[in-house]
Coordinates of C-alpha atoms and ligand atoms in Angstrom, one line a residue:
M564 CA -15.3 17.1 -19.7
E565 CA -12.7 14.5 -19.1
T566 CA -12.8 12.9 -15.6
I567 CA -9.9 13.6 -13.3
F568 CA -9.1 10.1 -11.9
L569 CA -7.6 9.4 -8.4
S570 CA -4.6 7.6 -9.7
P571 CA -4.6 6.3 -13.3
P572 CA -1.8 4.4 -15.1
H573 CA 0.8 6.8 -16.5
M574 CA 3.0 5.3 -19.2
G575 CA 6.5 6.8 -19.8
G576 CA 6.8 5.9 -23.4
T577 CA 9.4 3.2 -23.7
E578 CA 7.1 0.4 -22.4
E579 CA 6.0 -0.8 -25.8
T580 CA 9.7 -1.3 -26.9
Y581 CA 10.2 -3.9 -24.2
I582 CA 7.0 -5.5 -24.9
Q583 CA 8.0 -5.7 -28.5
K584 CA 11.2 -7.3 -27.5
A585 CA 9.2 -10.1 -25.9
F586 CA 7.4 -10.6 -29.1
D587 CA 10.5 -10.3 -31.2
T588 CA 12.2 -13.1 -29.3
N589 CA 9.0 -15.1 -29.0
W590 CA 9.4 -15.0 -25.2
I591 CA 5.8 -14.6 -24.6
A592 CA 5.2 -17.4 -22.3
P593 CA 6.2 -17.0 -18.7
L594 CA 9.5 -15.7 -17.6
G595 CA 12.3 -14.6 -20.0
A596 CA 14.7 -11.7 -20.3
N597 CA 12.2 -9.0 -19.4
V598 CA 11.4 -10.6 -16.1
D599 CA 15.2 -10.9 -15.3
Q600 CA 15.8 -7.3 -16.2
F601 CA 12.8 -6.0 -14.3
E602 CA 14.0 -7.9 -11.1
H603 CA 17.4 -6.5 -11.6
K604 CA 16.2 -2.9 -11.9
M605 CA 14.0 -3.3 -8.8
K606 CA 16.8 -4.9 -6.8
H607 CA 19.0 -2.0 -7.7
Y608 CA 16.4 0.7 -7.0
T609 CA 15.3 -0.7 -3.6
N610 CA 18.6 -2.0 -2.5
A611 CA 16.8 -5.2 -1.5
A612 CA 18.9 -8.3 -1.0
N613 CA 16.6 -10.6 -3.0
V614 CA 13.7 -10.0 -5.3
L615 CA 11.1 -12.1 -7.0
A616 CA 8.7 -10.8 -9.7
L617 CA 5.2 -12.2 -9.2
N618 CA 1.8 -11.6 -10.8
S619 CA 0.3 -9.6 -7.9
G620 CA 1.2 -8.0 -4.7
T621 CA -1.4 -10.2 -3.0
A622 CA 0.4 -13.3 -4.3
A623 CA 3.6 -11.9 -2.8
I624 CA 1.9 -11.5 0.7
H625 CA 0.5 -15.0 0.4
L626 CA 4.0 -16.5 -0.5
A627 CA 5.5 -14.5 2.4
L628 CA 3.1 -16.2 4.8
V629 CA 3.6 -19.5 3.2
T630 CA 7.4 -19.4 3.4
L631 CA 7.2 -18.4 7.0
G632 CA 5.2 -21.5 7.7
V633 CA 2.1 -19.6 8.8
T634 CA -0.8 -22.2 8.9
T635 CA -4.1 -23.1 10.4
G636 CA -4.7 -21.8 14.0
D637 CA -1.8 -19.3 13.8
S638 CA -2.3 -15.7 14.3
V639 CA -0.8 -12.7 12.4
F640 CA -0.8 -9.0 13.4
C641 CA -1.8 -6.6 10.7
S642 CA -2.5 -2.9 10.3
T643 CA -6.3 -2.4 10.3
L644 CA -6.4 0.7 8.2
T645 CA -5.6 -0.7 4.8
F646 CA -6.9 -2.3 1.6
A647 CA -8.2 -5.8 2.2
A648 CA -5.5 -7.4 0.1
S649 CA -3.1 -6.8 3.0
A650 CA -5.0 -9.2 5.1
N651 CA -6.8 -11.6 2.8
P652 CA -3.8 -14.0 2.4
I653 CA -3.9 -14.5 6.3
S654 CA -7.2 -16.2 5.6
Y655 CA -5.8 -18.0 2.6
V656 CA -3.5 -19.9 5.0
S657 CA -6.3 -20.4 7.5
A658 CA -4.6 -18.2 10.1
K659 CA -6.4 -15.5 12.1
P660 CA -5.7 -11.8 11.7
V661 CA -5.4 -9.7 14.8
F662 CA -5.7 -6.0 13.8
I663 CA -3.7 -3.0 15.1
D664 CA -5.0 0.5 15.1
S665 CA -3.3 3.5 13.4
D666 CA -1.8 6.4 15.3
E667 CA -2.2 10.2 14.7
R668 CA 1.5 10.7 13.9
S669 CA 1.8 8.4 11.0
W670 CA -1.8 7.1 10.2
N671 CA 0.0 3.7 10.1
M672 CA 0.4 1.0 12.7
C673 CA 0.4 2.4 16.2
P674 CA 3.5 1.2 18.1
I675 CA 1.7 1.4 21.5
A676 CA -1.2 -0.6 20.3
L677 CA 1.2 -3.2 18.8
E678 CA 3.1 -3.5 22.1
Q679 CA -0.2 -4.1 23.9
A680 CA -1.2 -6.9 21.5
F681 CA 2.2 -8.5 22.0
K682 CA 1.9 -8.3 25.7
D683 CA -1.5 -10.1 25.6
A684 CA -0.3 -12.6 23.1
A685 CA 2.7 -13.4 25.3
A686 CA 0.6 -13.8 28.4
Q687 CA -1.5 -16.2 26.6
N688 CA 1.7 -18.0 25.3
K689 CA 0.5 -17.6 21.7
L690 CA 2.7 -15.1 19.8
P691 CA 1.9 -14.2 16.2
K692 CA 3.8 -15.9 13.4
A693 CA 4.3 -12.6 11.6
V694 CA 3.4 -8.9 11.7
I695 CA 2.2 -7.3 8.5
V696 CA 3.1 -3.6 8.5
V697 CA 1.5 -1.5 5.9
H698 CA 2.7 1.9 4.5
I699 CA -0.7 3.4 3.5
L700 CA -0.9 6.1 0.8
G701 CA 2.9 5.9 0.5
L702 CA 3.2 7.4 4.1
V703 CA 6.0 5.5 6.1
A704 CA 5.2 3.6 9.3
D705 CA 7.1 4.2 12.5
M706 CA 9.6 1.5 11.5
E707 CA 12.2 1.9 14.2
K708 CA 9.7 1.4 17.0
I709 CA 7.8 -1.3 15.3
Q710 CA 11.0 -3.2 14.5
A711 CA 12.3 -2.8 18.1
I712 CA 9.0 -4.3 19.4
C713 CA 9.0 -7.2 16.9
A714 CA 12.6 -7.9 17.6
K715 CA 11.9 -8.1 21.3
Y716 CA 9.4 -10.9 20.7
N717 CA 11.4 -12.3 17.8
V718 CA 8.5 -12.2 15.3
P719 CA 9.3 -11.5 11.6
I720 CA 7.9 -8.3 9.8
I721 CA 6.2 -8.5 6.5
E722 CA 6.2 -5.0 5.0
D723 CA 3.3 -4.3 2.7
A724 CA 4.9 -1.6 0.6
A725 CA 2.4 -2.1 -2.2
E726 CA 1.7 1.7 -2.2
S727 CA 5.0 3.1 -1.0
L728 CA 7.6 2.1 -3.6
G729 CA 10.1 4.9 -3.4
S730 CA 9.2 6.0 0.1
T731 CA 12.1 6.1 2.5
Y732 CA 12.9 6.0 6.3
K733 CA 16.2 7.6 7.1
G734 CA 17.1 7.1 3.5
Q735 CA 16.3 3.4 3.4
M736 CA 13.5 2.1 1.0
T737 CA 10.3 0.9 2.6
G738 CA 9.8 -2.8 1.9
T739 CA 13.4 -3.5 2.8
F740 CA 13.1 -3.2 6.6
G741 CA 11.2 -6.4 7.3
E742 CA 12.3 -10.0 6.8
M743 CA 10.2 -9.8 3.6
G744 CA 8.5 -6.9 1.9
I745 CA 6.1 -6.8 -1.0
Y746 CA 5.4 -4.2 -3.8
S747 CA 2.4 -4.0 -6.2
F748 CA 2.3 -3.0 -9.8
N749 CA -1.4 -2.9 -10.1
G750 CA -3.0 -0.3 -12.5
N751 CA -3.5 2.4 -9.8
K752 CA -0.1 2.1 -8.1
I753 CA 2.8 4.5 -8.6
I754 CA 4.2 2.4 -11.4
T755 CA 2.2 -0.4 -13.0
T756 CA 2.6 -3.6 -15.1
S757 CA -1.2 -3.5 -15.5
G758 CA -1.0 -6.3 -12.8
G759 CA 1.9 -7.6 -11.0
G760 CA 3.9 -7.6 -7.7
M761 CA 7.3 -8.3 -6.2
L762 CA 8.4 -10.2 -3.1
V763 CA 11.7 -9.0 -1.6
S764 CA 13.5 -10.9 1.1
K765 CA 16.6 -10.6 3.4
S766 CA 17.3 -14.3 2.9
A767 CA 18.3 -15.9 -0.3
K768 CA 16.9 -19.1 0.9
T769 CA 13.4 -17.5 1.3
R770 CA 13.6 -16.2 -2.3
E771 CA 14.5 -19.8 -3.5
Q772 CA 11.5 -21.3 -1.6
A773 CA 9.1 -18.6 -2.8
F774 CA 10.4 -19.1 -6.4
H775 CA 9.7 -22.9 -6.1
L776 CA 6.2 -22.3 -4.6
A777 CA 5.4 -19.7 -7.4
T778 CA 6.3 -22.1 -10.1
Q779 CA 3.9 -24.9 -9.2
A780 CA 6.5 -26.5 -6.8
K781 CA 7.9 -28.7 -9.4
E782 CA 10.7 -30.8 -8.1
D783 CA 13.9 -31.4 -9.9
A784 CA 13.1 -34.8 -11.3
A785 CA 12.7 -36.5 -14.8
Y786 CA 8.9 -36.6 -14.2
Y787 CA 6.4 -34.2 -12.6
L788 CA 7.1 -34.7 -9.0
H789 CA 5.6 -32.3 -6.3
E790 CA 6.4 -32.6 -2.6
K791 CA 4.4 -29.5 -1.8
I792 CA 1.3 -27.7 -3.0
G793 CA 2.5 -25.0 -5.4
Y794 CA 1.0 -21.9 -7.0
N795 CA 1.1 -20.2 -10.4
Y796 CA 2.3 -16.8 -9.3
R797 CA 5.1 -15.6 -11.6
L798 CA 5.0 -12.4 -13.6
S799 CA 4.6 -12.8 -17.4
N800 CA 7.5 -11.7 -19.5
V801 CA 5.2 -9.4 -21.6
L802 CA 4.1 -7.5 -18.5
A803 CA 7.5 -7.4 -17.1
G804 CA 8.4 -5.3 -20.2
I805 CA 5.9 -2.7 -19.0
G806 CA 7.7 -2.8 -15.8
I807 CA 11.1 -2.0 -17.2
G808 CA 9.8 1.0 -19.0
Q809 CA 8.0 2.2 -15.9
M810 CA 11.2 1.9 -13.8
E811 CA 12.7 4.5 -16.1
V812 CA 10.1 7.0 -14.9
L813 CA 9.6 6.0 -11.4
D814 CA 11.7 8.8 -9.9
Q815 CA 9.7 11.3 -12.0
H816 CA 6.5 9.8 -10.8
V817 CA 7.6 10.1 -7.3
A818 CA 8.7 13.8 -7.8
K819 CA 5.4 14.6 -9.5
R820 CA 3.2 13.2 -6.7
Q821 CA 5.4 14.9 -4.0
A822 CA 4.8 18.2 -5.9
I823 CA 1.0 17.4 -6.1
F824 CA 1.0 16.8 -2.2
E825 CA 2.9 20.2 -1.8
R826 CA 0.4 22.1 -3.9
Y827 CA -2.6 20.6 -1.9
S828 CA -0.7 21.4 1.4
I829 CA -0.3 25.0 0.4
A830 CA -3.8 25.4 -0.8
F831 CA -5.4 24.0 2.4
S832 CA -2.8 25.3 4.8
D833 CA -4.8 28.2 6.4
I834 CA -8.1 26.6 6.3
Q835 CA -9.4 25.8 9.8
G836 CA -10.4 22.1 10.0
M837 CA -8.4 20.9 7.0
S838 CA -5.2 19.2 7.5
M839 CA -3.1 17.1 5.1
M840 CA -1.9 13.6 5.9
P841 CA 1.0 13.6 8.4
I842 CA 4.7 13.0 7.5
L843 CA 6.8 11.4 10.2
P844 CA 10.1 12.9 11.0
D845 CA 13.0 11.1 9.0
T846 CA 10.7 9.9 6.3
R847 CA 10.2 10.7 2.7
P848 CA 6.9 9.5 1.5
N849 CA 6.3 8.9 -2.3
C850 CA 2.9 10.6 -1.8
W851 CA 1.2 7.9 -3.8
L852 CA -2.2 9.4 -2.8
S853 CA -2.6 12.8 -1.3
A854 CA -5.3 12.7 1.5
V855 CA -6.8 15.5 3.5
R856 CA -8.5 15.2 6.8
I857 CA -11.6 17.2 7.2
D858 CA -12.4 17.7 10.9
S859 CA -16.0 16.7 11.6
N860 CA -16.3 19.4 14.3
E861 CA -15.6 22.1 11.7
F862 CA -17.6 20.7 8.7
E863 CA -20.8 18.8 8.9
I864 CA -20.5 17.4 5.5
A865 CA -19.7 13.7 5.2
T866 CA -16.7 12.6 3.1
S867 CA -19.2 10.2 1.3
D868 CA -21.1 13.4 0.3
L869 CA -17.9 15.1 -0.9
V870 CA -17.1 12.1 -3.0
R871 CA -20.5 12.4 -4.6
I872 CA -20.3 16.1 -5.1
L873 CA -16.8 15.9 -6.6
A874 CA -18.0 13.2 -8.9
S875 CA -20.8 15.4 -10.3
H876 CA -17.8 17.8 -11.3
H877 CA -16.0 14.9 -12.9
I878 CA -13.5 14.5 -10.1
E879 CA -12.7 11.0 -8.7
A880 CA -12.0 11.3 -5.0
R881 CA -12.3 8.4 -2.5
M882 CA -13.1 7.9 1.1
M883 CA -10.3 6.3 3.3
W884 CA -10.5 2.5 3.7
Y885 CA -13.1 1.1 5.9
P886 CA -11.0 -0.5 8.7
L887 CA -10.5 -4.2 8.3
H888 CA -11.6 -5.1 11.9
A889 CA -15.0 -3.6 11.0
Q890 CA -15.4 -5.5 7.6
P891 CA -18.1 -8.2 7.4
S892 CA -15.4 -10.4 5.7
F893 CA -13.3 -10.2 8.9
K894 CA -16.0 -10.5 11.5
E895 CA -15.1 -11.7 15.0
T896 CA -11.6 -10.2 14.8
I897 CA -10.2 -7.8 17.3
C898 CA -8.4 -4.6 16.9
Y899 CA -5.9 -3.3 19.4
Q900 CA -6.0 0.5 20.0
A901 CA -4.0 2.7 22.2
G902 CA -6.7 4.9 23.7
T903 CA -10.5 4.9 24.2
E904 CA -11.0 6.0 20.5
N905 CA -10.3 3.7 17.6
F906 CA -8.3 6.2 15.4
S907 CA -8.6 4.2 12.1
E908 CA -12.5 4.7 12.4
R909 CA -12.0 8.5 12.8
L910 CA -9.8 8.5 9.7
F911 CA -12.4 6.5 7.8
R912 CA -15.0 9.2 8.6
E913 CA -12.8 12.3 8.0
V914 CA -10.2 11.5 5.4
L915 CA -10.7 12.1 1.7
C916 CA -8.2 10.9 -0.9
L917 CA -7.8 13.3 -3.7
P918 CA -6.6 12.9 -7.4
S919 CA -2.9 12.4 -7.3
G920 CA -1.9 10.8 -10.6
S921 CA 1.5 11.7 -11.8
A922 CA 0.0 12.8 -15.3
M923 CA -2.3 15.3 -13.7
T924 CA -1.7 19.0 -14.7
Q925 CA -1.5 21.9 -12.6
T926 CA -4.5 23.3 -14.2
Q927 CA -6.5 20.2 -13.4
Q928 CA -5.2 20.2 -9.7
E929 CA -6.3 23.9 -9.4
Y930 CA -9.7 22.8 -10.6
V931 CA -9.8 20.0 -8.0
I932 CA -8.8 22.4 -5.2
H933 CA -11.3 25.1 -6.3
T934 CA -14.2 22.6 -6.4
L935 CA -13.4 21.1 -3.1
L936 CA -13.1 24.4 -1.4
S937 CA -16.2 25.8 -2.8
S938 CA -18.2 22.7 -1.8
L939 CA -16.8 23.0 1.7
N940 CA -17.4 26.7 1.9
K941 CA -21.1 26.2 1.0
E942 CA -21.2 23.7 3.8
R943 CA -19.7 25.9 6.3
M944 CA -22.0 28.7 5.4
G945 CA -24.9 26.3 5.7
K946 CA -23.8 25.3 9.1
Y947 CA -23.6 28.9 10.4
A948 CA -26.8 29.8 8.8
T949 CA -28.6 27.0 10.6
N950 CA -26.9 27.8 13.9
Ligands
PLP2206 C1 -2.8 -2.8 -4.1 C2 -2.4 -3.3 -2.7 C3 -2.2 -4.6 -2.4 C4 -2.5 -5.7 -3.4 O1 -1.7 -5.6 -4.5 P1 -2.2 -6.3 -5.9 O2 -1.0 -6.3 -6.8 O3 -3.3 -5.5 -6.4 O4 -2.5 -7.7 -5.5 C5 -1.8 -4.9 -1.2 N1 -1.8 -4.1 -0.2 C6 -2.1 -2.8 -0.4 C7 -1.9 -1.8 0.8 C8 -2.4 -2.3 -1.6 O5 -2.7 -1.0 -1.8

């Protein structure tokens, strides 16, 4: 039996045409017409003021921090419930992350915890250089409140929209609220170039600086002159060809994933102890991954066991990220939270990410639903039997 993957690549069909174009024109080596066209399409789709195609989303976050001048000894606030790549670049520039908990309404950065972190930082006269706000699973963070707080302290926002391309808040694309935003086209994302990313910025000057740094910081001189340390971060023209093709099916992918979310929601709607990820008012998530929360008061089974059981039935499910403040790689960092309980740690324990790929068939999804429910049912019966 074929494995049903969590979020596999899904080609639309025209990608190879654009790759072929790169070959036909012999524009294999970096940059070229595909990169320009991919940037143009992304700019049009997101309505971002400036876009820059890069070879990963991680590189985009790194360049965002570098262009903001974040350096040794600085601090950067960052969501704690996210993939490590959101915060690793903070370490690349020798700054220190301060993590912010999630809230129950959005599963994303908690505005109350953020405000508290700012108050403490202001009292110590050490404001962060930036705030990295992540839109996990394609869910939209509470941008209005977060923006108001950051504006009060005059600290720029970097939006990590790696997973949320196509998600909107009051009709505006995630990634375009902050001073800068980033997208990822890694293999598991809603569209992919096999590997790639995009930096978007409000300021044209920022784009120019990031472009310079991404192309080895070569100065405009007759010889190889460098005034700064540069990086080799641009997207290849061949891979940008995949991106152009994927842009043609992006809306379809979003619609497919939203429909998948709807079907899971309906299937689990009247089961006590199961609840789907929350959707904030005024937001329209792309539903990159559908995740369900399994209340540990109702079911004794651990999400790690469910992952194992589903795998034995050829279904790839995943646990929620292990919060970054708890990671060995980020030891001795702190995490601000609103109440007595760290909510990201609860989500880590209770949330299961389910297959959500845009190529998944309805029959496959029904099989996933059936397998999960029967695993949980056995668990519930077992619990009552032992009580
Ligand atoms: C995938 C991802 C990244 C990193 O993107 P890459 O293109 O893989 O470097 C960053 N942040 C989040 C939240 C992601 O999911």
